[in-house]
CSV table of C-alpha atoms in Angstrom, one decimal:
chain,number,residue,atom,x,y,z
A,1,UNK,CA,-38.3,-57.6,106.6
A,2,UNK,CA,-36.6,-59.6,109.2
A,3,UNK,CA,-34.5,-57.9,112.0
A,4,UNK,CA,-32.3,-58.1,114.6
A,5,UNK,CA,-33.5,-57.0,118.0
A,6,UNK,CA,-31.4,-54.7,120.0
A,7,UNK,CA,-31.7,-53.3,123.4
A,8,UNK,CA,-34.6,-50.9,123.6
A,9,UNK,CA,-36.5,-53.1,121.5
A,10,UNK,CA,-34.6,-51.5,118.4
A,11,UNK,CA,-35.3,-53.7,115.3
A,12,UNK,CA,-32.0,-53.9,112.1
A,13,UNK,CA,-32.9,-55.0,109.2
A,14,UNK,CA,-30.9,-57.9,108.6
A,15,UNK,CA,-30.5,-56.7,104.9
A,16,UNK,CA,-28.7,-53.1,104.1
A,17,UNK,CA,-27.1,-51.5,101.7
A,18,UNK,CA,-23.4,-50.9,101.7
A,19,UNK,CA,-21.6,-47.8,100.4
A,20,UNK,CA,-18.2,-48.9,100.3
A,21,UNK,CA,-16.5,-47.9,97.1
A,22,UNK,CA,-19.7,-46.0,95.8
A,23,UNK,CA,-19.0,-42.9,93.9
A,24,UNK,CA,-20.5,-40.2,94.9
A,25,UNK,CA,-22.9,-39.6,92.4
A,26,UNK,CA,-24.0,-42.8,91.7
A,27,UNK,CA,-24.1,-43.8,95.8
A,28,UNK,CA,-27.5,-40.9,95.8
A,29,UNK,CA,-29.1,-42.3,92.7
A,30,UNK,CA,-28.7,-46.1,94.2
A,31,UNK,CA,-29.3,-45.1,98.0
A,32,UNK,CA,-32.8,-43.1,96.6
A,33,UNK,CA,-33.9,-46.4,94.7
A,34,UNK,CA,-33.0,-48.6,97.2
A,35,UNK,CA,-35.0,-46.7,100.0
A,36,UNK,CA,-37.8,-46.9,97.2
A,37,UNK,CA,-37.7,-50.5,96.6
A,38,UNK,CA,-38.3,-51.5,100.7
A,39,UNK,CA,-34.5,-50.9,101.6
A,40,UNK,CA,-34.2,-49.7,105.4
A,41,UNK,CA,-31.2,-50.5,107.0
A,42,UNK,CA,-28.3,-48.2,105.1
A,43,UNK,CA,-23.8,-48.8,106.2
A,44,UNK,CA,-22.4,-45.9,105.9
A,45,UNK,CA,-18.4,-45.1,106.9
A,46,UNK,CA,-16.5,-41.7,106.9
A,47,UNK,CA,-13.8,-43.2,105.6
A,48,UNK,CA,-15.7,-43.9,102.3
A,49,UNK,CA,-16.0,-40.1,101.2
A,50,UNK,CA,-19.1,-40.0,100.4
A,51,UNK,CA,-21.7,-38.9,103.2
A,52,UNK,CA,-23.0,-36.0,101.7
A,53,UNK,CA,-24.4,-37.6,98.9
A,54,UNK,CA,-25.9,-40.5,101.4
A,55,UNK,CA,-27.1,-37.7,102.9
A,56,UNK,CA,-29.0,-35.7,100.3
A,57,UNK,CA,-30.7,-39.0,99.4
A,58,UNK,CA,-31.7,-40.0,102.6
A,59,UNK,CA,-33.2,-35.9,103.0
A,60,UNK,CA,-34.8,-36.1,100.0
A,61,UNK,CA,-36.7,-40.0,100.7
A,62,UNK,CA,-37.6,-38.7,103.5
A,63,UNK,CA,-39.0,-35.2,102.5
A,64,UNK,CA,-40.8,-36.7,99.9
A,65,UNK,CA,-42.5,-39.3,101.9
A,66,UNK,CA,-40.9,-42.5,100.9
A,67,UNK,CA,-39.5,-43.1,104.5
A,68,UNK,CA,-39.5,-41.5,107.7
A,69,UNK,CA,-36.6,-41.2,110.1
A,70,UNK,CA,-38.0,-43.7,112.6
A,71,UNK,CA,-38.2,-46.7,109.9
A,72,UNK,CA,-34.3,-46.1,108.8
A,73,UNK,CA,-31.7,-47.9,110.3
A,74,UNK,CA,-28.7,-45.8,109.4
A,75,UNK,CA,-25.0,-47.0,110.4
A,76,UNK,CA,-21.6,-45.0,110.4
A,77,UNK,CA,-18.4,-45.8,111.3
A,78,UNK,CA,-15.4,-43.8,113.2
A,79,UNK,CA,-12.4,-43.6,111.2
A,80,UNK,CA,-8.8,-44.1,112.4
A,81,UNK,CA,-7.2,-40.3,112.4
A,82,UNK,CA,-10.2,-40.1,115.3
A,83,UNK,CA,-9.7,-42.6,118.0
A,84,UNK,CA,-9.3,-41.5,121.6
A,85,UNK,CA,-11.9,-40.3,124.0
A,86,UNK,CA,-11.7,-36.7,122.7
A,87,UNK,CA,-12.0,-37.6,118.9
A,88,UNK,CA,-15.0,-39.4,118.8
A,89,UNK,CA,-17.5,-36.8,119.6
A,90,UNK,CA,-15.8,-34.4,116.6
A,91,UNK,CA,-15.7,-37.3,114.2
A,92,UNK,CA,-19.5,-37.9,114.5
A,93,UNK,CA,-20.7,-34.6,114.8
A,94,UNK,CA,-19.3,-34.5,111.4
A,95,UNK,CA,-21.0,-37.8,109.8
A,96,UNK,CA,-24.1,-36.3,111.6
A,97,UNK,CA,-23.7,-33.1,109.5
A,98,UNK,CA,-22.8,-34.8,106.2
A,99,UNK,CA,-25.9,-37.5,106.9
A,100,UNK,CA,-28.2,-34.6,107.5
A,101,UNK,CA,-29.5,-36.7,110.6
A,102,UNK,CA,-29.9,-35.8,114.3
A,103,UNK,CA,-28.8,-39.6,115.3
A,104,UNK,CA,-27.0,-42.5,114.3
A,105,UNK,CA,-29.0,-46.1,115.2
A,106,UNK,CA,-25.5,-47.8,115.2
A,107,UNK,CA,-21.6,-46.2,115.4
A,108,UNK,CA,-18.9,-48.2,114.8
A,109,UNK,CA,-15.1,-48.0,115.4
A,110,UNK,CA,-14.1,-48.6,112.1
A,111,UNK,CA,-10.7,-50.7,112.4
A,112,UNK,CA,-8.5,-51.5,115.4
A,113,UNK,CA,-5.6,-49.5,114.2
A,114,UNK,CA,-5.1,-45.6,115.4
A,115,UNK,CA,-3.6,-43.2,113.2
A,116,UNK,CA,-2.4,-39.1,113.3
A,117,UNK,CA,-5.4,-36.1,112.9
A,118,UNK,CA,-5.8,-35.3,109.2
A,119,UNK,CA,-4.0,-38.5,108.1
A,120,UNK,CA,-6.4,-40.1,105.7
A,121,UNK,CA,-4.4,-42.9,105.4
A,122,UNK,CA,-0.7,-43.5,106.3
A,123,UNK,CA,2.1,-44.5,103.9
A,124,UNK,CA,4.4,-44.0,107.1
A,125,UNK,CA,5.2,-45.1,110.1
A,126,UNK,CA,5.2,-42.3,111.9
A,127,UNK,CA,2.1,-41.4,110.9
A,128,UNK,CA,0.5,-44.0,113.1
A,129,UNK,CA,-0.7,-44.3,116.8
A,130,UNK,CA,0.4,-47.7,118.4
A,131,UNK,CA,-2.3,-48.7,121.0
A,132,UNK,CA,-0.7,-48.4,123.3
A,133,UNK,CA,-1.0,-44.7,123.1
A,134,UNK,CA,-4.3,-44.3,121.8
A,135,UNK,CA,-5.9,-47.8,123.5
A,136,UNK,CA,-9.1,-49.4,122.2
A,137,UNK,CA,-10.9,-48.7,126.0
A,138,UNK,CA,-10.5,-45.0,125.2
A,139,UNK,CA,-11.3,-44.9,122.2
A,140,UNK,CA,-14.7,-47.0,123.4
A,141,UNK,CA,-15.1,-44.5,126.4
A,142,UNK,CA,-15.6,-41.8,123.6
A,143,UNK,CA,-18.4,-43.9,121.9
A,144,UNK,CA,-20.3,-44.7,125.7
A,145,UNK,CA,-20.3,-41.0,125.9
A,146,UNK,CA,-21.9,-40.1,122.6
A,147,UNK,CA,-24.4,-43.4,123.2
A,148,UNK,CA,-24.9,-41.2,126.4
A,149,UNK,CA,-25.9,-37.9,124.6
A,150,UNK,CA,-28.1,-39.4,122.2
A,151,UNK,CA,-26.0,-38.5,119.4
A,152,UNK,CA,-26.2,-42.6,118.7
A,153,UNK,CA,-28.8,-45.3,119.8
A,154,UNK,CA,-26.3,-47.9,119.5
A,155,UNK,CA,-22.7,-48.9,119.3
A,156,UNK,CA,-20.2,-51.1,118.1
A,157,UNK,CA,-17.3,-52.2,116.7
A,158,UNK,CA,-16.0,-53.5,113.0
A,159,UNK,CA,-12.9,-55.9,112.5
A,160,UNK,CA,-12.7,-56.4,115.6
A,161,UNK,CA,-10.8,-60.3,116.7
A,162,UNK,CA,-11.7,-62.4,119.8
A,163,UNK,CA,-8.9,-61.0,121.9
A,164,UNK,CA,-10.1,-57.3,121.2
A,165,UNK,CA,-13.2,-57.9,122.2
A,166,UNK,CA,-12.3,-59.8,125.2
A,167,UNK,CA,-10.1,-56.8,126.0
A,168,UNK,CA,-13.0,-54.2,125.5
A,169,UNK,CA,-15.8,-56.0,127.1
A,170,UNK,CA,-13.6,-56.6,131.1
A,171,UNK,CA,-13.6,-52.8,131.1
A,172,UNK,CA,-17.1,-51.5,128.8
A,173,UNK,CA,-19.9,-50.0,130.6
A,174,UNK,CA,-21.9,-50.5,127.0
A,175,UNK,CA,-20.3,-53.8,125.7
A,176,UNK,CA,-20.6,-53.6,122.0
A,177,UNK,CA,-23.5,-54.5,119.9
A,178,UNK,CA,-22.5,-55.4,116.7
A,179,UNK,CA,-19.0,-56.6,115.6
A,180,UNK,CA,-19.0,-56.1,111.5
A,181,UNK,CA,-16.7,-58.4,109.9
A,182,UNK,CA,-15.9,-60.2,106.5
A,183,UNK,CA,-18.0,-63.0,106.1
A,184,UNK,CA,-18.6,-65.2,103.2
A,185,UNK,CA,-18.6,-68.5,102.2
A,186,UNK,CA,-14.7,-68.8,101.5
A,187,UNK,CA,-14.4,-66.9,104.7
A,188,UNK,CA,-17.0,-68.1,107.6
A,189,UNK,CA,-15.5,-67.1,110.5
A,190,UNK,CA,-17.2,-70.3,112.7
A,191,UNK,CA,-14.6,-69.1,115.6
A,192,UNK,CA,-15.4,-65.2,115.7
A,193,UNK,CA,-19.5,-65.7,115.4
A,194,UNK,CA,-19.7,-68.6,117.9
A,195,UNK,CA,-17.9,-66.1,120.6
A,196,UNK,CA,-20.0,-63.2,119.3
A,197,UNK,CA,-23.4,-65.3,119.4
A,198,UNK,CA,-22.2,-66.4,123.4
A,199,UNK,CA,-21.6,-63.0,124.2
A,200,UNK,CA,-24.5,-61.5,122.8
A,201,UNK,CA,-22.7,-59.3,120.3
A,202,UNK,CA,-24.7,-58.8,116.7
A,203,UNK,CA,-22.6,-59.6,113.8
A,204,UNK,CA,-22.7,-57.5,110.3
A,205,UNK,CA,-21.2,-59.4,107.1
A,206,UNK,CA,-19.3,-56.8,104.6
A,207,UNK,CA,-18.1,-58.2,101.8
A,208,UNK,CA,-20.7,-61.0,101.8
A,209,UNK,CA,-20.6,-62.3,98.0
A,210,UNK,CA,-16.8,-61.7,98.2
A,211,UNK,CA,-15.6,-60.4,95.3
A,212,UNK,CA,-16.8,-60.6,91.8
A,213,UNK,CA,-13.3,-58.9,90.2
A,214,UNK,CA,-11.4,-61.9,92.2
A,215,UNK,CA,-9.5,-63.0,88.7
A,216,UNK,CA,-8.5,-66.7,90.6
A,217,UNK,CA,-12.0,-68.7,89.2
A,218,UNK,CA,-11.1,-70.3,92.5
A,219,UNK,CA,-12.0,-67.4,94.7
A,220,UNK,CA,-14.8,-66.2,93.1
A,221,UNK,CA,-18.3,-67.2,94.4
A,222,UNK,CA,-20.0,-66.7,91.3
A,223,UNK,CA,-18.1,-69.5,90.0
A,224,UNK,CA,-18.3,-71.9,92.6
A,225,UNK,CA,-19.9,-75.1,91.5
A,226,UNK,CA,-21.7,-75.9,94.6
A,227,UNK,CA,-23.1,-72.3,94.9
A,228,UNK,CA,-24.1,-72.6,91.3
A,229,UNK,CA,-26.1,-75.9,91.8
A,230,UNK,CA,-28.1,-74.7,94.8
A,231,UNK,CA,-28.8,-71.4,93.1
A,232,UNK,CA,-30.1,-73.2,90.0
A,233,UNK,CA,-32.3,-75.3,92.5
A,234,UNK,CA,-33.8,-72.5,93.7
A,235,UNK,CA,-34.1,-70.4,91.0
A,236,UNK,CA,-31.9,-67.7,92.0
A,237,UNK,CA,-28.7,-66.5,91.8
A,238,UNK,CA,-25.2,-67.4,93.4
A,239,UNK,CA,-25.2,-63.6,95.5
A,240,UNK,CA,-28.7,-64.3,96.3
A,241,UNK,CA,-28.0,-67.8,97.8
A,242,UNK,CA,-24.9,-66.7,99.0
A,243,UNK,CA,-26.7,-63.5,101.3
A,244,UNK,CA,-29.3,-66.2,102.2
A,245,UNK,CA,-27.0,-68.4,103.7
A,246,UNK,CA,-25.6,-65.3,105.6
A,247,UNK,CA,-29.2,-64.1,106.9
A,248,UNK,CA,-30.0,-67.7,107.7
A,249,UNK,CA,-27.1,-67.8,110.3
A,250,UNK,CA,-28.6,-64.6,112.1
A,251,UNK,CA,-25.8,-62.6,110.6
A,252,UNK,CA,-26.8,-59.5,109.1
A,253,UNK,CA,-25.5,-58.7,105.4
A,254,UNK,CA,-25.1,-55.4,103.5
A,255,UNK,CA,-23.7,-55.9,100.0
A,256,UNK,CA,-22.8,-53.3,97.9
A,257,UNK,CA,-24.3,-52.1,94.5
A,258,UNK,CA,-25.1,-48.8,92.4
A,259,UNK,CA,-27.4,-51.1,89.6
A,260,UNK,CA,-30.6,-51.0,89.8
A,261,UNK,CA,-31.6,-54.5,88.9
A,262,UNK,CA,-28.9,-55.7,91.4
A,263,UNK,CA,-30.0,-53.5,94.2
A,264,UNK,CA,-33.5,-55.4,93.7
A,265,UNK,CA,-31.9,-58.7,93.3
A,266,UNK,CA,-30.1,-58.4,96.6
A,267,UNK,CA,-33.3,-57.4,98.3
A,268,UNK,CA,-35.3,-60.4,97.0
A,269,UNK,CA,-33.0,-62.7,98.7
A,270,UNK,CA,-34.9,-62.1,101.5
A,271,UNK,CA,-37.7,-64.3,99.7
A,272,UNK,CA,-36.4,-67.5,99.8
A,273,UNK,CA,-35.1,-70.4,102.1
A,274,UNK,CA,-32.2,-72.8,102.0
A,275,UNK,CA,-32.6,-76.1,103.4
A,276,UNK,CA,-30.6,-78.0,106.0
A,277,UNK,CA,-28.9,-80.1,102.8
A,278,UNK,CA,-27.8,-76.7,100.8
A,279,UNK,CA,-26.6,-75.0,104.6
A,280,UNK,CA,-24.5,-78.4,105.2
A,281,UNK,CA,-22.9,-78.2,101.2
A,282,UNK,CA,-21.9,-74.5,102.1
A,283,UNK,CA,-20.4,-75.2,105.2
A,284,UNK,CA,-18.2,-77.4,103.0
A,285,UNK,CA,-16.3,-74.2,101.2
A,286,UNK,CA,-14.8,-72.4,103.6
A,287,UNK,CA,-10.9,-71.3,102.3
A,288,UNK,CA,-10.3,-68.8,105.5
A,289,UNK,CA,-9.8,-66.5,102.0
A,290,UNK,CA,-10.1,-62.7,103.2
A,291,UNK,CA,-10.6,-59.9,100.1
A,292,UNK,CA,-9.8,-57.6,102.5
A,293,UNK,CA,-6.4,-58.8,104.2
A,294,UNK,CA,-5.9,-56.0,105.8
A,295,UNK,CA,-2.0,-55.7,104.3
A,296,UNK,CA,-2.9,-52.2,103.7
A,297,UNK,CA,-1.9,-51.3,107.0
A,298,UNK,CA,1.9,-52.8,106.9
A,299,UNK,CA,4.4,-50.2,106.5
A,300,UNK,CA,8.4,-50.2,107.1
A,301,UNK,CA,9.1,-50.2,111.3
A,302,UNK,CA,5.1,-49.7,111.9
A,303,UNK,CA,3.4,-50.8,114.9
A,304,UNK,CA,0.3,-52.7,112.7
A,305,UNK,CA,0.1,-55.9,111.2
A,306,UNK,CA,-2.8,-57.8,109.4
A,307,UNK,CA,-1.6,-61.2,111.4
A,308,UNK,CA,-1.6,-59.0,114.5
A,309,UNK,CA,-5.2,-57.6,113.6
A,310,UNK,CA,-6.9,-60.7,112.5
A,311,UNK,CA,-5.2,-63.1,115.1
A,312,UNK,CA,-4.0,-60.6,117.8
């Protein structure tokens, strides 16, 4: 499978499997095929309550021989009731308990938003931490000191904009490795990767079919007539071209899925190339559309909004 190379000669897959919205039950069954099929590279999150299951499957691939630790690539992310340089530590050892794993390869600080302990998500305004309280360089001097342990191999950051990471990088010891971001065609973020790619930070597409329940025909890949034309070309399918174009701009992708068939369709995407003509015509359909606006973090007199977050 192709990678990306980190430091340490440490090799991602550049294809994982998300867990995002996954229920618990069905995230083991799909996480234990998907390791069976060739999958590797696994993005995991506190935040989406369902560890423990993640977990048991990764245990029981590798107890029975399908993987071993060493070939996984297994990511987690911080949530936002646990930033500050005396949260982090706590918040992984728990995702460390709930994976059943020793290490992370890659820890992320989930969002750039801070929030109360216990807090799962705030409806309030007082529930939440401005930055200026909790700022992102703490925060980050939590994760260097778990990279320091060995509790992680590497880490990074997710939703991150320019102006954060310009912020974090004048005062990081470890600058991040990976910013992981919403990328797909309608949203391609040419701005954000080109100043990732010149200063060497790895990028991670989530959401990178966008999404199939988007009820505007407009906004939904799958009906995209261009997409639809270069997948017939091909052979394949609109996800499978639209991950393709993804992987063939050095961005890793980790869709999401709990089907079997689709698990194995996502995988295969891996098999085929665009060419120059079809890269050019998806260039073309960028809308700067994000599924995930961020909107969710907008209450009454709060200190967070998603202009501030994407745009800061």
């Amino acid at each position: 499978m192709h990678t990306l190379s980190f430091k340490h000669n440490d090799q991602m897959p550049i294809l994982g499997l998300g867990t995002f919205r996954s229920e618990p039950k069905a995230v083991y069954s799909a996480v234990l095929e998907a390791l069976k099929m060739g999958y590797r590279h696994i993005d995991c999150a506190a935040a989406y309550g369902n560890e423990k299951e993640v977990g048991e499957a990764i245990a029981e691939a590798i107890d029975s021989g399908v993987v071993t630790r060493e070939e996984l690539w297994i990511t987690s992310k911080l949530w936002s009731d646990s930033h500050g340089m005396d949260n982090v530590q706590p918040a992984l050892e728990k995702t460390l308990k709930d994976l059943k794993l020793d290490y992370l390869d890659l820890y992320l600080v989930h969002w750039p938003v801070a929030f109360k302990k216990g807090v799962e998500m705030p409806e309030k305004a007082d529930q939440f931490i401005p930055l200026e309280e909790v700022p992102l360089t703490d925060t980050w001097a939590g994760m260097e000191a778990a990279l320091e342990k060995g509790l992680v191999k590497h880490i990074g950051v997710s939703n991150f904009n320019t102006q954060y990471l310009k912020a974090l990088l004048e005062t990081a010891k470890q600058k991040p490795e990976v910013n992981q971001i919403e990328i797909h065609p309608f949203l391609q973020q040419d701005t954000l990767v080109d100043f990732c790619k010149q200063v060497g930070i790895h990028l991670t597409a989530y959401a990178p079919i966008g999404s199939g329940g988007a009820e505007d025909d407009a906004l939904n890949l799958f009906k995209n007539v261009v997409l639809l034309d270069i997948a017939q070309a091909h052979g394949k399918t609109v996800a499978q071209v639209a991950l393709k174009w993804g992987i063939q701009r050095g961005i890793s992708v980790i869709p999401k899925s709990t089907n079997v068939s689709r698990l194995q369709e996502n995988l295969d995407a891996l098999k085929f190339e665009l060419s120059a003509s079809d890269m050019e015509k998806i260039a073309t359909l960028n809308k700067d559309h994000r599924f995930v606006d961020a909107k969710f973090w907008e209450v009454e007199g709060g200190p967070y909004t998603a202009e501030e977050i994407w745009n800061a």
